[in-house]
CSV table of C-alpha atoms in Angstrom, one decimal:
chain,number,residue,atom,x,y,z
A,1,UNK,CA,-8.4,5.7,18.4
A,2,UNK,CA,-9.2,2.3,16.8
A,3,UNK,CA,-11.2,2.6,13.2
A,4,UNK,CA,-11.8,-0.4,11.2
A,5,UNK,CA,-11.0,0.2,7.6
A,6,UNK,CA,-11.0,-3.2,6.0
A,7,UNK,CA,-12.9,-3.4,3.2
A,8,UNK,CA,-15.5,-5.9,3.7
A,9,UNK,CA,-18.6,-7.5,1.7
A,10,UNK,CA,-19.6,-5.4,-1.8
A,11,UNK,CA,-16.7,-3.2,-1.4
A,12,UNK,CA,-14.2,-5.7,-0.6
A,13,UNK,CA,-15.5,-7.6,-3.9
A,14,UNK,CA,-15.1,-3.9,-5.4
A,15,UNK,CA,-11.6,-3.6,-4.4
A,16,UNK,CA,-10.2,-6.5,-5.7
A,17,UNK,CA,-11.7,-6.6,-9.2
A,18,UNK,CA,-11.0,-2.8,-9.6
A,19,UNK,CA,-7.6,-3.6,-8.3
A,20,UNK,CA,-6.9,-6.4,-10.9
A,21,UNK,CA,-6.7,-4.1,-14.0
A,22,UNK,CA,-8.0,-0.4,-12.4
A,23,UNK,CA,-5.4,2.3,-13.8
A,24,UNK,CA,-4.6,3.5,-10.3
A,25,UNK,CA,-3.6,0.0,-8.7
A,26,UNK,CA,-2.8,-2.1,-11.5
A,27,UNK,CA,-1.3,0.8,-13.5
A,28,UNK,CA,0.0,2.9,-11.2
A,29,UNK,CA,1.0,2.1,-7.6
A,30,UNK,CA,1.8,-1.3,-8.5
A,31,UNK,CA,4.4,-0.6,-11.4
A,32,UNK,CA,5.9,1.9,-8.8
A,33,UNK,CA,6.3,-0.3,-6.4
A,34,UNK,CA,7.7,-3.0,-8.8
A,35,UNK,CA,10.8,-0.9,-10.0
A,36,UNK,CA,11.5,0.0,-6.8
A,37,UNK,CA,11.5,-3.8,-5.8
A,38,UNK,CA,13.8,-4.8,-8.2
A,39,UNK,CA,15.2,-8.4,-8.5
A,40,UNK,CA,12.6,-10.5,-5.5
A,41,UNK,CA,14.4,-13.8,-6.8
A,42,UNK,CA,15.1,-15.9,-3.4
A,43,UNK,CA,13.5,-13.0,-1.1
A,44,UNK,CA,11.5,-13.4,2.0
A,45,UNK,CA,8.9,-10.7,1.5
A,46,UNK,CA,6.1,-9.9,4.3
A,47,UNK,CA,2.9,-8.3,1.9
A,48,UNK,CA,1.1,-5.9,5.1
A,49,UNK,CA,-2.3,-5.0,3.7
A,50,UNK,CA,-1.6,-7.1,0.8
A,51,UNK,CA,-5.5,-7.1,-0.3
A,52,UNK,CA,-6.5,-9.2,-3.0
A,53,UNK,CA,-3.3,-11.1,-3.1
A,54,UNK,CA,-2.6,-9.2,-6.4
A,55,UNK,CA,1.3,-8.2,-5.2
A,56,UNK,CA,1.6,-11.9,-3.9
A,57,UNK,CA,1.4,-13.3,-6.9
A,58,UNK,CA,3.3,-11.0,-8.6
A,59,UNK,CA,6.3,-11.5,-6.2
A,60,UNK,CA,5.8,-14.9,-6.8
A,61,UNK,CA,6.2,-15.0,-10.5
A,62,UNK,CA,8.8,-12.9,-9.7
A,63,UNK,CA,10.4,-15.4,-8.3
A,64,UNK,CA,9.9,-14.7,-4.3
A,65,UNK,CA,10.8,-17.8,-2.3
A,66,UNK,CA,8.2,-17.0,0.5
A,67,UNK,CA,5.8,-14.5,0.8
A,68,UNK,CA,3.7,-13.4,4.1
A,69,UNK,CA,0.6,-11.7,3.7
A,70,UNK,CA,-1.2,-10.1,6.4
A,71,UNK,CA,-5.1,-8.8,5.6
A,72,UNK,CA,-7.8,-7.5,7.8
A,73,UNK,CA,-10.3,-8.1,5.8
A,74,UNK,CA,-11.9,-11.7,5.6
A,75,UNK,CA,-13.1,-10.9,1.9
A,76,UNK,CA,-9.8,-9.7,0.6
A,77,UNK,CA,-8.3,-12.9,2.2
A,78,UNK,CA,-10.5,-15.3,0.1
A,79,UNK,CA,-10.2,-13.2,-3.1
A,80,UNK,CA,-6.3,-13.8,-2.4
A,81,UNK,CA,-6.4,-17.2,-1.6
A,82,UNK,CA,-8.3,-18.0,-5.0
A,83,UNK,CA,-5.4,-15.6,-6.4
A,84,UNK,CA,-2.5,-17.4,-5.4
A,85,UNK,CA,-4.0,-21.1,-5.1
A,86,UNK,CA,-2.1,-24.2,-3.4
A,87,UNK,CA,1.0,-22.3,-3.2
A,88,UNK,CA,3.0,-23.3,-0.1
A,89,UNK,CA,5.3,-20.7,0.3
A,90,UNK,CA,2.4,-18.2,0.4
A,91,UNK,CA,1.1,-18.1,3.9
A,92,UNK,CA,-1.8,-15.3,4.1
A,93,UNK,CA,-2.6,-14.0,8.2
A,94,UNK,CA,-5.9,-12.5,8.9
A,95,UNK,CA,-5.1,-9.8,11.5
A,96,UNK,CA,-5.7,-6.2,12.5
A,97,UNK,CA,-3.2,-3.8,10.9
A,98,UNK,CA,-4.0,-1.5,14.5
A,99,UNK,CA,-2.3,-4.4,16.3
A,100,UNK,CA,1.3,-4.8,16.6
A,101,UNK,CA,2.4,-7.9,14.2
A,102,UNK,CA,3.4,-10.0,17.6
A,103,UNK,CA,3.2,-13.2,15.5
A,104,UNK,CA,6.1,-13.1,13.5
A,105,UNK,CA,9.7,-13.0,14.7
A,106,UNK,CA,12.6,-10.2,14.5
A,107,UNK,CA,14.4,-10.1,11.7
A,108,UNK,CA,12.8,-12.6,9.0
A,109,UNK,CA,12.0,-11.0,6.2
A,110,UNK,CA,14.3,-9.0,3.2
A,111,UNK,CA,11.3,-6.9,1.7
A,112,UNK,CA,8.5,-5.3,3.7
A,113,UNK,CA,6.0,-4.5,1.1
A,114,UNK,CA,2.9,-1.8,2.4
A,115,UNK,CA,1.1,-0.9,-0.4
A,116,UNK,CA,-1.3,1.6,-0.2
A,117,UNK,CA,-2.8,0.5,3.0
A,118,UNK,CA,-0.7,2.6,5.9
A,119,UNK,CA,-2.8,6.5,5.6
A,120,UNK,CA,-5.9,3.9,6.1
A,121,UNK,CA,-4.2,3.7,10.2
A,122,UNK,CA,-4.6,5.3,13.3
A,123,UNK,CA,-1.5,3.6,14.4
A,124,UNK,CA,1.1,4.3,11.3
A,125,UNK,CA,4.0,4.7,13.6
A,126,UNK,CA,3.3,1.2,15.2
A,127,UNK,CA,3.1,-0.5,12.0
A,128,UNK,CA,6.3,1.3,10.8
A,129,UNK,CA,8.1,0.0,14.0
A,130,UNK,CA,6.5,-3.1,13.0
A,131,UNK,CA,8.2,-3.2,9.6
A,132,UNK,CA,11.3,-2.2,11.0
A,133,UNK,CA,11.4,-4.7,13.5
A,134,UNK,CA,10.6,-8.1,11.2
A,135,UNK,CA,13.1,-6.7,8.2
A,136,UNK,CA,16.6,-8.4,8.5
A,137,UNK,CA,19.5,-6.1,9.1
A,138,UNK,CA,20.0,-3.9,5.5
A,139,UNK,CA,16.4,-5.3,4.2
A,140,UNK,CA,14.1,-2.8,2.6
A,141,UNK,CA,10.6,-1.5,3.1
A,142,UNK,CA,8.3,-0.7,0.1
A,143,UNK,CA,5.4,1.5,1.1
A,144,UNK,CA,2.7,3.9,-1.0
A,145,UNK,CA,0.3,6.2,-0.2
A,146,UNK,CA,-1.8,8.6,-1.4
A,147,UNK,CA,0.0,11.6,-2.0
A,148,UNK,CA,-0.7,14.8,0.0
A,149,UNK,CA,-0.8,17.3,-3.2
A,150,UNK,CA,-3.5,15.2,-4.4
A,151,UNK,CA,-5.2,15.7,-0.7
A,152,UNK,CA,-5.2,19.1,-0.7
A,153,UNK,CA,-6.8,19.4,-4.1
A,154,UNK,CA,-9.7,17.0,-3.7
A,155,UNK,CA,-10.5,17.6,-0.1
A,156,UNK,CA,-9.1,21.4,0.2
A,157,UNK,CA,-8.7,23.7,3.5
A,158,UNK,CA,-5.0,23.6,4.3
A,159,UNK,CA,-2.3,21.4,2.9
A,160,UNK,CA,-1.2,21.3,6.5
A,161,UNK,CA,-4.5,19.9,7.6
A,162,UNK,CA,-4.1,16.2,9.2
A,163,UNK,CA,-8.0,15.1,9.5
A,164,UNK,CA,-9.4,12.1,8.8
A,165,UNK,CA,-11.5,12.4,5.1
A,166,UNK,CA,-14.0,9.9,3.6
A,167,UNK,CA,-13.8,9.7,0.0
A,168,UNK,CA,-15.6,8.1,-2.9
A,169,UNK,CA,-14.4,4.7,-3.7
A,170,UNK,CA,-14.1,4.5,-7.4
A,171,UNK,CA,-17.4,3.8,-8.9
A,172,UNK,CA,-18.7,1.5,-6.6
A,173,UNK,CA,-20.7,4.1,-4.9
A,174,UNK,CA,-19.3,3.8,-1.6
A,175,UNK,CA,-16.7,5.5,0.6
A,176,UNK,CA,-13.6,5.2,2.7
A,177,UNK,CA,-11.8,6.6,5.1
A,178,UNK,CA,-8.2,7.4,5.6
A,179,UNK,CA,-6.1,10.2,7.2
A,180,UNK,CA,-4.4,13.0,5.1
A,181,UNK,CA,-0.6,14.1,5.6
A,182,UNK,CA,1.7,16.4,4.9
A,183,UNK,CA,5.2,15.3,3.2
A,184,UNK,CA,7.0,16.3,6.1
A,185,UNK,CA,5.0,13.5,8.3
A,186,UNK,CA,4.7,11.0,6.1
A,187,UNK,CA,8.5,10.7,5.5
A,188,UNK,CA,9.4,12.2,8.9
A,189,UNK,CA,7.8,9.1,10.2
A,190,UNK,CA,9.5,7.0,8.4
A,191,UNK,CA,13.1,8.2,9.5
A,192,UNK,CA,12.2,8.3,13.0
A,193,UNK,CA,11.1,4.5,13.2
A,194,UNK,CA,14.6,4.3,11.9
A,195,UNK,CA,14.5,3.3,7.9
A,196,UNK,CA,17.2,5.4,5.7
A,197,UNK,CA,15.5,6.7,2.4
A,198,UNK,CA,17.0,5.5,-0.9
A,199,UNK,CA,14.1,5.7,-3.3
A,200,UNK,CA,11.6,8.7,-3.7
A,201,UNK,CA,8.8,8.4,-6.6
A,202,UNK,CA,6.0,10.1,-7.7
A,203,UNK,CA,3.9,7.5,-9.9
A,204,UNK,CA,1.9,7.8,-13.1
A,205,UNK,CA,-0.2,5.7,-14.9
A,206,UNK,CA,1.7,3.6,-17.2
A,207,UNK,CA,0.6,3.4,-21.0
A,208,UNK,CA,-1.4,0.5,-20.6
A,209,UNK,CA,-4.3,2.4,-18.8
A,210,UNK,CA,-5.5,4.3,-21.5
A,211,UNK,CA,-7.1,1.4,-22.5
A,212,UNK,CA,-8.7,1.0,-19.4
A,213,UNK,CA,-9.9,4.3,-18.8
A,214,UNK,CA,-7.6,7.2,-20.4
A,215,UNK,CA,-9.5,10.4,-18.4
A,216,UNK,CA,-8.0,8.6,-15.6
A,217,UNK,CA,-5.0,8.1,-17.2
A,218,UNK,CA,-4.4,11.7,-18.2
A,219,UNK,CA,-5.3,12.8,-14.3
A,220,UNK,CA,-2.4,11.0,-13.1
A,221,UNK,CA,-0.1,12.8,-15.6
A,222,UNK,CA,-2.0,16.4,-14.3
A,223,UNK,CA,-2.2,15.7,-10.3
A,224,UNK,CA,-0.1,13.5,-8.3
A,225,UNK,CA,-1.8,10.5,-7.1
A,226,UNK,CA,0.5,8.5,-5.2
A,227,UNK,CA,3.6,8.6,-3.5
A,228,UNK,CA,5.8,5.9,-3.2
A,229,UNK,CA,9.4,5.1,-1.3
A,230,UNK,CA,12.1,2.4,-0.9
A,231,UNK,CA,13.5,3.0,3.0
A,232,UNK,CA,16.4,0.5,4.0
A,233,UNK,CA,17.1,-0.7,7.5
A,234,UNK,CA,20.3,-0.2,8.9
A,235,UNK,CA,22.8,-2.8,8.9
């Protein structure tokens, strides 16, 4: 089953000012994902679903040599090309996350970041092959997603339920769609694409988002949000 899930027009505009200094991206997921990085210096990193362009630049000042991003969504891509400006080792892709990632070559890249983007997909276990396949021999995958805990208490029935849900996007008045998992699929899928786990967090807001918006704050210190891993390709 195909579903398209980029967040175009009003929503994509949503997205990527919310996602500049929200407390769930900017404060949550992408601190997470940050210290489970590590030092970028010199990496090759491939940003799948990278959005805005908000972890692009970050790698970058980071110290990334080259960063790939792949988007499906024409207004994400030109709020992340206005992020990262003339940068030329920033190369940004406008393709279908449903679609294998035939474009880019085996074994190029030392950090596969997918942030938040993966429960969005019909076709997780393709993109995971996907990730496995471009990552160089002992390079490591970064990858969030919304944690199932938090599933089962905001869209309730079973936690072992696997349905597609629409949600409320913020404030923006709109929704989104993604698919719900249990633990035991989402990193089940993850060793059978072949990734060894070496990092297992469960994020919270940083202090920085009380000044954003503390009720939010204080919910991620009360429910899990997020999940997020660091899996490591064989050698």
């Amino acid at each position: 089953m195909h579903i398209d899930t980029a967040y175009e027009g009003p929503l994509g505009d949503y997205f990527a000012d919310n996602a500049t200094d929200g407390p769930y991206n900017a404060h949550t997921d992408r601190p997470a994902l940050f210290a489970l990085a590590g030092d970028v210096t010199g990496l090759r990193v491939l940003d799948v679903g990278c959005g805005a362009g908000h972890y692009i630049a970050e790698l970058r000042t980071r110290g990334a040599a080259e960063v790939v991003g792949v988007e499906g969504s024409a207004t994400l891509l030109r709020h992340a090309r206005d992020r990262v400006g003339e940068d030329d080792a920033v190369t940004l892709h406008r393709h279908d996350l449903e679609e294998p990632l035939d474009f880019l070559p085996d074994d190029c890249f030392d950090l596969v970041v997918a942030a938040l983007v993966h429960h969005h997909l019909e076709g997780r276990r393709q993109l995971l092959a996907e990730a496995h396949r471009v990552l160089l021999p002992g390079g490591a995958l970064l990858l969030s997603t919304v944690h199932p805990t938090a599933d089962w208490v905001w869209h309730g029935g079973s936690y072992f339920d696997e349905d597609r849900v629409e949600t409320r996007f913020g404030d923006s008045g709109a929704t989104h769609s993604y698919r719900r998992m249990t633990m035991q699929t989402f990193l089940g899928e993850l060793l059978e694409a072949g990734f060894a786990l070496e990092r297992f967090v469960e994020p919270r807001a940083t202090e920085a988002a009380r000044r954003v918006d503390e009720s939010r704050y204080l919910k991620t210190h009360r429910t899990p949000f997020f999940v997020a891993v660091r899996m490591r390709k064989g050698q």
